[in-house]
Short mmCIF file of C-alpha atoms in Angstrom, two decimals:
data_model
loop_
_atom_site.label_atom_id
_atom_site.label_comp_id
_atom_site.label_asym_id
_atom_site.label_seq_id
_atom_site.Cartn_x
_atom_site.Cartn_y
_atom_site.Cartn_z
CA UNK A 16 -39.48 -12.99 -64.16
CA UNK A 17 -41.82 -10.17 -64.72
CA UNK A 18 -41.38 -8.48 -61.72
CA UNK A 19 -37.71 -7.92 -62.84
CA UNK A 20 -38.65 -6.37 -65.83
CA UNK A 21 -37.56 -2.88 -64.00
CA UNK A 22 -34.15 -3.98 -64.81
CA UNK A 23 -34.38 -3.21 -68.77
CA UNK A 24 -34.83 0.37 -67.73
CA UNK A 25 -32.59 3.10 -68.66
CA UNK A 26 -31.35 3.91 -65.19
CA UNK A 27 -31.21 0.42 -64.02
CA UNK A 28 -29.02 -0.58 -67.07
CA UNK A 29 -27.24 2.55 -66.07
CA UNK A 30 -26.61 1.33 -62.82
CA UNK A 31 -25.58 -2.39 -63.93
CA UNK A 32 -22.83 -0.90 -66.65
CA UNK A 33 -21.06 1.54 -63.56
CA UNK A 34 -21.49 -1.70 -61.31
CA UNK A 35 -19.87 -4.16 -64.11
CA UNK A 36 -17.49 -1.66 -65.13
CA UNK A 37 -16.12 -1.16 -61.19
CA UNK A 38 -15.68 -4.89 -60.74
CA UNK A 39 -14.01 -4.84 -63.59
CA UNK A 40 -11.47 -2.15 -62.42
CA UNK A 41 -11.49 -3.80 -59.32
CA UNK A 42 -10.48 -7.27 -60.67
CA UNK A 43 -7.96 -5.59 -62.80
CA UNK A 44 -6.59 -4.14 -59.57
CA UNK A 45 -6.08 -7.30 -57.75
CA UNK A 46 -4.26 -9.01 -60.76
CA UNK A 47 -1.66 -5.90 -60.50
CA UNK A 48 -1.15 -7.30 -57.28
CA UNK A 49 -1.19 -10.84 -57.87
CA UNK A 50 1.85 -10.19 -59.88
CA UNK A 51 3.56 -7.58 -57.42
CA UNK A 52 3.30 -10.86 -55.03
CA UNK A 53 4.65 -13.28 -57.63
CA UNK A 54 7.47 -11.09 -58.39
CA UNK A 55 8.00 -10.75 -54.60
CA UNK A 56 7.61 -14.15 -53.36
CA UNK A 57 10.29 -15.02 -56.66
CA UNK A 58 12.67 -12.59 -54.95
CA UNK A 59 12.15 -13.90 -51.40
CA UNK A 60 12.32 -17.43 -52.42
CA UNK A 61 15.71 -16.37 -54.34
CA UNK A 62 17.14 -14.45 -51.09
CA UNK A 63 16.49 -17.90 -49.01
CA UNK A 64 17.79 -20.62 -51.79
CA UNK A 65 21.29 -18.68 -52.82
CA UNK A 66 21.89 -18.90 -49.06
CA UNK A 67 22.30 -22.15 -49.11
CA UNK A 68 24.55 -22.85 -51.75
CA UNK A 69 28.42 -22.61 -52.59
CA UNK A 70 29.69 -19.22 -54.37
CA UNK A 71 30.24 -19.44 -58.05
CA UNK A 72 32.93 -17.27 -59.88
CA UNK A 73 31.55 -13.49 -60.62
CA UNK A 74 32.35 -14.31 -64.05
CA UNK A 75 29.45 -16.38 -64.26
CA UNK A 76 27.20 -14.21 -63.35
CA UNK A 77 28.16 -10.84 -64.47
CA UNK A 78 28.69 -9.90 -67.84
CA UNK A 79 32.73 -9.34 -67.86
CA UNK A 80 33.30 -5.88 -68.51
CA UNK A 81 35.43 -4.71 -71.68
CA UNK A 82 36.38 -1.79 -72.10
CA UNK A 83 38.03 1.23 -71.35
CA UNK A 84 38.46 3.69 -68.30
CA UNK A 85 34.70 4.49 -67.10
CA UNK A 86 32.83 1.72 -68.99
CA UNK A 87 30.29 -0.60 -67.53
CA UNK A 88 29.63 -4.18 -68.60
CA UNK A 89 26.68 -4.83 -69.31
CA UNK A 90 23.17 -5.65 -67.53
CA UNK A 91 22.91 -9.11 -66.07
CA UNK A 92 19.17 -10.56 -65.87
CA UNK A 93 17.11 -9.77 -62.68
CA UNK A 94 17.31 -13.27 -61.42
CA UNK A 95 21.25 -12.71 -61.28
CA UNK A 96 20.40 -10.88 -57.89
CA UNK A 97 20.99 -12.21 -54.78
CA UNK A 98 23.60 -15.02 -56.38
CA UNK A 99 26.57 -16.02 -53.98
CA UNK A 100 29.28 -15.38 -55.86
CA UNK A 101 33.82 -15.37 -55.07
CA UNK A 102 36.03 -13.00 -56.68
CA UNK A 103 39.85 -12.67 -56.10
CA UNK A 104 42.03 -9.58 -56.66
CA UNK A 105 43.39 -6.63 -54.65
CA UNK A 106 41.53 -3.52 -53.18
CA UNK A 107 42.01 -0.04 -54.88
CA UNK A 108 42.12 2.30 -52.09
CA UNK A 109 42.92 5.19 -53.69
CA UNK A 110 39.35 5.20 -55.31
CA UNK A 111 37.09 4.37 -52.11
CA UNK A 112 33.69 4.93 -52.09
CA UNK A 113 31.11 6.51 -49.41
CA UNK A 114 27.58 5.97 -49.64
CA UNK A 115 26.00 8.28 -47.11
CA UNK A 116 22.79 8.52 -45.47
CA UNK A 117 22.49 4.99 -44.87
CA UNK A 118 20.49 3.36 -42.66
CA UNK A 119 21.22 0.27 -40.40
CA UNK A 120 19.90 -1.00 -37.39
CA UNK A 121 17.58 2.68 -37.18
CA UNK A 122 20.65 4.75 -37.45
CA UNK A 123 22.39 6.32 -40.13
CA UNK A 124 25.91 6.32 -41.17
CA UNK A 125 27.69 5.38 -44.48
CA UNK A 126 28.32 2.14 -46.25
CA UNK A 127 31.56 1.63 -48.06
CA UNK A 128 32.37 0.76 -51.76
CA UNK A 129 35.84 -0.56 -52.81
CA UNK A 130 36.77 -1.25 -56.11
CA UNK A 131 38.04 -4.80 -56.33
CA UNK A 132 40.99 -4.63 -59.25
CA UNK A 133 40.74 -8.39 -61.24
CA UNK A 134 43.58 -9.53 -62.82
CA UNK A 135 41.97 -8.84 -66.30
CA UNK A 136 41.93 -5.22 -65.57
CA UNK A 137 38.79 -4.65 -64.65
CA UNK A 138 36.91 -4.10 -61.33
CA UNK A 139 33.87 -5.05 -59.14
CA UNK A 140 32.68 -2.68 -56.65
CA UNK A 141 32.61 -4.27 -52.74
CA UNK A 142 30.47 -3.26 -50.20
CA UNK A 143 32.57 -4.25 -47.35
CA UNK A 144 29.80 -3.08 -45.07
CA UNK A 145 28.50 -0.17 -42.92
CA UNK A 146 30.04 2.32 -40.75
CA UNK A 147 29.13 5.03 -37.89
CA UNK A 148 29.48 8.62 -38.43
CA UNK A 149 32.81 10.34 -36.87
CA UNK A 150 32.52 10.53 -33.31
CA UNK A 151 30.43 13.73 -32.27
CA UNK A 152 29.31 14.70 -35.28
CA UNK A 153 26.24 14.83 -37.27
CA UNK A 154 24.82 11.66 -39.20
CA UNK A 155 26.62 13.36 -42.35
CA UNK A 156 30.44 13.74 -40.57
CA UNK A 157 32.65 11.34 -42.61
CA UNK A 158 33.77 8.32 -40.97
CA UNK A 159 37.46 7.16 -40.28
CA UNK A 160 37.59 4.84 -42.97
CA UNK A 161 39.41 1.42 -41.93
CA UNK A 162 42.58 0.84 -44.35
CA UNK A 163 41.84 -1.99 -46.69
CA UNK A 164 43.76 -5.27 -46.97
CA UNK A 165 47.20 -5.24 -48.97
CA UNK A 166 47.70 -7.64 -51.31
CA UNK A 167 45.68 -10.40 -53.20
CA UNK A 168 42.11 -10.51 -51.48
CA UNK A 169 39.62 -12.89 -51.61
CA UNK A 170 36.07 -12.31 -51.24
CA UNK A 171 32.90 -14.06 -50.84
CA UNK A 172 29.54 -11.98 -51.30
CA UNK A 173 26.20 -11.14 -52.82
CA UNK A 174 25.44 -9.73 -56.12
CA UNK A 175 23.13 -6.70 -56.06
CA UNK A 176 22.15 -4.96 -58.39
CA UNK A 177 22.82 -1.25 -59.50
CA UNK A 178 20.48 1.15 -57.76
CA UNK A 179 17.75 3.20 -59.34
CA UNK A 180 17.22 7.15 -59.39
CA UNK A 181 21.14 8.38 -59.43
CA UNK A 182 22.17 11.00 -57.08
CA UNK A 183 25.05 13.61 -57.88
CA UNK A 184 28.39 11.59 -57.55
CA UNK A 185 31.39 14.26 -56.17
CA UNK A 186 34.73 13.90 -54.79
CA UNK A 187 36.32 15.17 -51.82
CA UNK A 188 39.95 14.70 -50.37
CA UNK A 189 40.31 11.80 -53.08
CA UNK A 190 37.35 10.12 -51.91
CA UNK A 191 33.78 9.48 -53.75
CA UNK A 192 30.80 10.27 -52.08
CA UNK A 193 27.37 9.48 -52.81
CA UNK A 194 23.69 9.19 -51.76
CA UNK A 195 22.83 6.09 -53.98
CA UNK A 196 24.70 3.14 -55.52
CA UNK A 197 24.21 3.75 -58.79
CA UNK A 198 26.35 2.22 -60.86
CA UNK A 199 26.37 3.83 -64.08
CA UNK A 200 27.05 7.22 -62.30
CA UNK A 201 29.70 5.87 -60.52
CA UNK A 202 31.82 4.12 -63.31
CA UNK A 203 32.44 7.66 -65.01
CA UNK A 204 34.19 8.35 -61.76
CA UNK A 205 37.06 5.44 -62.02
CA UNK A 206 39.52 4.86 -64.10
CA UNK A 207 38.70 0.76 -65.51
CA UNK A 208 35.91 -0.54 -66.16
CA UNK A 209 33.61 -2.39 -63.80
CA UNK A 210 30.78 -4.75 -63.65
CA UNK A 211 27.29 -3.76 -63.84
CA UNK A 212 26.15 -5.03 -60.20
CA UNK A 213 28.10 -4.68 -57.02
CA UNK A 214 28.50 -7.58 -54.04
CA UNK A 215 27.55 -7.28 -50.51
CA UNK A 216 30.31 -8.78 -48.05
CA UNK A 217 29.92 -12.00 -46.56
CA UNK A 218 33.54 -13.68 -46.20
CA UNK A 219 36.52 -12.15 -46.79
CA UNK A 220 40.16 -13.39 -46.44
CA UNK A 221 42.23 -11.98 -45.02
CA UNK A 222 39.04 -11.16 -42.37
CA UNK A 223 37.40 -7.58 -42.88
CA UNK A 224 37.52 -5.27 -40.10
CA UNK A 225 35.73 -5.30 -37.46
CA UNK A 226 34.15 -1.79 -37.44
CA UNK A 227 32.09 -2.75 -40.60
CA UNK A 228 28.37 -3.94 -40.16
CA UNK A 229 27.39 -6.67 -42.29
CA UNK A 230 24.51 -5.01 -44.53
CA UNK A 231 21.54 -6.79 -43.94
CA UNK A 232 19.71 -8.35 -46.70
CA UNK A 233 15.72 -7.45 -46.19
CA UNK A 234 12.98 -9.61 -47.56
CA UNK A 235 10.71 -8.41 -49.63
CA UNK A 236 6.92 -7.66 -48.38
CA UNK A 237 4.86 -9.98 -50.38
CA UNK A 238 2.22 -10.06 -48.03
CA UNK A 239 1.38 -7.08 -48.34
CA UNK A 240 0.56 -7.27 -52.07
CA UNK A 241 -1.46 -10.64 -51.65
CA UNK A 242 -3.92 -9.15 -48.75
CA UNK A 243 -4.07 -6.53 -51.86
CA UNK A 244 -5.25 -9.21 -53.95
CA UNK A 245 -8.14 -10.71 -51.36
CA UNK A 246 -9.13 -7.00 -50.77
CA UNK A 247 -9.38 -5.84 -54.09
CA UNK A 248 -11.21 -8.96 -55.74
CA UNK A 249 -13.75 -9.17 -52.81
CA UNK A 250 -14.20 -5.65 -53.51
CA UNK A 251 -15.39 -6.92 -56.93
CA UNK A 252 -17.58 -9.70 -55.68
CA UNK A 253 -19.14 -7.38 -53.02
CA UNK A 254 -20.33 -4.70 -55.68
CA UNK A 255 -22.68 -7.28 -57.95
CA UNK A 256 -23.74 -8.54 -54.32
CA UNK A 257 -24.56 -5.43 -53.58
CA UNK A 258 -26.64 -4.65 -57.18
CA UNK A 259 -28.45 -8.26 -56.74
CA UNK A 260 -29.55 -7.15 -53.09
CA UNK A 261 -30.69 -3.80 -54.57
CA UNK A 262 -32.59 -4.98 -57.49
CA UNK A 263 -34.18 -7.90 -55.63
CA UNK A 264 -35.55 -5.31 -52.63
CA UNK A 265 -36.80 -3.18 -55.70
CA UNK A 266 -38.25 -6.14 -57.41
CA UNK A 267 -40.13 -6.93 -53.67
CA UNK A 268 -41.45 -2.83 -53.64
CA UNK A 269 -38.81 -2.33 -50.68
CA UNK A 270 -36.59 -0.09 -53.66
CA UNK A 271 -35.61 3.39 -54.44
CA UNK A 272 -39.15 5.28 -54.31
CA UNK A 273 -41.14 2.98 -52.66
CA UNK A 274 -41.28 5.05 -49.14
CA UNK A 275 -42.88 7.50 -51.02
CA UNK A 276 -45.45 5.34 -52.47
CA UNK A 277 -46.34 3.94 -49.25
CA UNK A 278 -46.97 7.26 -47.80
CA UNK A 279 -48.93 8.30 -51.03
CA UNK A 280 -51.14 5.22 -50.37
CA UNK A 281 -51.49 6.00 -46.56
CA UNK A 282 -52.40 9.63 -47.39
CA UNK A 283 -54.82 8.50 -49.86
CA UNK A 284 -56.32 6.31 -47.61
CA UNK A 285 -56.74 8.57 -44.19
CA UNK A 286 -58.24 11.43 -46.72
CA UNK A 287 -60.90 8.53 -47.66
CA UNK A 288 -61.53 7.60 -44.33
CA UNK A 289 -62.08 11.65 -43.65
CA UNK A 290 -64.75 11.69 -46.31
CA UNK A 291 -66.53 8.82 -45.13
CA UNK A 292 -66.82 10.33 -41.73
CA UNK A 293 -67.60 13.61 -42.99
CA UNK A 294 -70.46 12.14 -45.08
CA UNK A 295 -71.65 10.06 -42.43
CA UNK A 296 -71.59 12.87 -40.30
CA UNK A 297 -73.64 15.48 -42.38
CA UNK A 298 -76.47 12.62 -42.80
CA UNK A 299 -76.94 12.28 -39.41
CA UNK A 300 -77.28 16.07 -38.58
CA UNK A 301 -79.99 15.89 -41.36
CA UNK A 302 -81.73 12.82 -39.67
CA UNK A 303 -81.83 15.14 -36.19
CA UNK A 304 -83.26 18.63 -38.39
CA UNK A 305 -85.76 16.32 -39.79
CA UNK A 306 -89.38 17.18 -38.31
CA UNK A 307 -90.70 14.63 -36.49
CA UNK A 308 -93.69 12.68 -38.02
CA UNK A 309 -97.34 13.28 -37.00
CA UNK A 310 -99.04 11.03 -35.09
#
């Protein structure tokens, strides 16, 4: 254990508190992650199961709005995402809504938003799916919208959930456009109040048009976060490898400063081997000076 003593020095403790505190950071990292996954994998899992079961009434889902003109029920849990749910009322097509800038499939067109008016009074915003840009036009030329249904509607879909970041909400020729589905933005804009999430289309009777693309509903990338979590913890592991290797090759004389103690010792020893054969030199051009001894 002596040899290790080294390791109670100033800059070796040094250099163990920056190693421990890195791993630290490091392990700290990968837990971030761990729960980025979690979350992700819950979401994923979610996304698959809801698939496979029957629709439930919106009601039990979403908070029922109360209210009046522009109010928003309130916040349903995160888990609420996702949820098959069936709603039945009749379309409002005098407030349609455009989402633009959206992409499907790599290109970009609009989505569209229809309040859904519920016997109650109140209303829950439809995607009824994704449409082109006009004809010949840029990706930003508004669409030929496709009349909706007359009459009692019912529809099968997804809940989602409001959008984040809100983008300026305007009207033009009676229409609502948008860049993001944000619903607290957007209930200022209608006259009833609405729930706080929004469904995706998947069933509709009578049957939607066929223009609209079904939006499709991506998985999350939880992968990504858990090779985050390897990386980040073996990371960790790999810096007090690396200060045990580094103490153990100083502990052996292979460490920081050693190359220059070997070549001290090799200078020191080629300047004594010098002397030596300078001495050894000088006494033998005294032995050939030396007179030669009388007979």
């Amino acid at each position: 254990m002596g040899v290790y003593r080294f390791l109670l020095t100033p800059r070796w403790l040094g250099i163990l508190a920056l190693t421990l505190a890195a791993s630290a950071v490091m392990v700290l990292l990968g837990n971030w992650q761990l729960s980025r996954y979690q979350e992700r994998a819950a979401i994923n899992e979610r996304i698959d199961t809801t698939a496979k079961v029957p629709p439930v009434p919106v009601g039990q889902v979403l908070p029922v709005p109360a209210g009046t003109a522009g109010a928003l029920g309130a916040a349903p849990p995160a888990d609420a995402a996702w949820t098959r749910v069936t709603v039945t009322g009749r379309y409002d097509s005098t407030n349609v809504i455009l989402i633009r800038s959206r992409t499907v499939e790599s290109q970009v067109g609009f989505e569209v938003l229809t309040p859904l008016l519920l016997p109650d009074g109140s209303a829950v915003l439809v995607d009824r799916g994704w449409i082109p840009p006009a004809p010949g036009g840029s990706a930003l030329a508004r669409p030929e919208v496709p009349t909706a249904p007359s009459g009692e509607v019912t529809v099968v879909g997804r809940v989602h959930l409001s959008e984040s970041k809100p983008d300026a909400v305007v009207r033009r020729d009676g229409r609502i456009e948008t860049r993001r589905i944000a619903l607290p933005a957007l209930a200022r804009e209608l006259p009833y109040p609405i729930y706080h999430g929004y469904l995706l289309l998947d069933e509709q009777t009578p049957a939607a048009d066929p223009i609209f693309s079904a939006i499709p509903i991506r998985h999350e990338n939880d992968w990504q976060n858990g090779g985050y979590v390897v990386q980040w913890w073996l990371f960790a592991v790999l810096a007090l490898v690396g200060f045990g290797w580094a103490a153990r090759r100083e502990a052996r004389g292979g460490g920081p400063g050693s190359d220059g103690r070997d070549r001290d010792r090799a200078g020191q020893d080629r300047l004594g081997h010098d002397r030596l054969g300078q001495d050894r030199l000088g006494q033998d051009r005294l032995d050939e000076s030396a007179p030669a001894p009388q007979p």
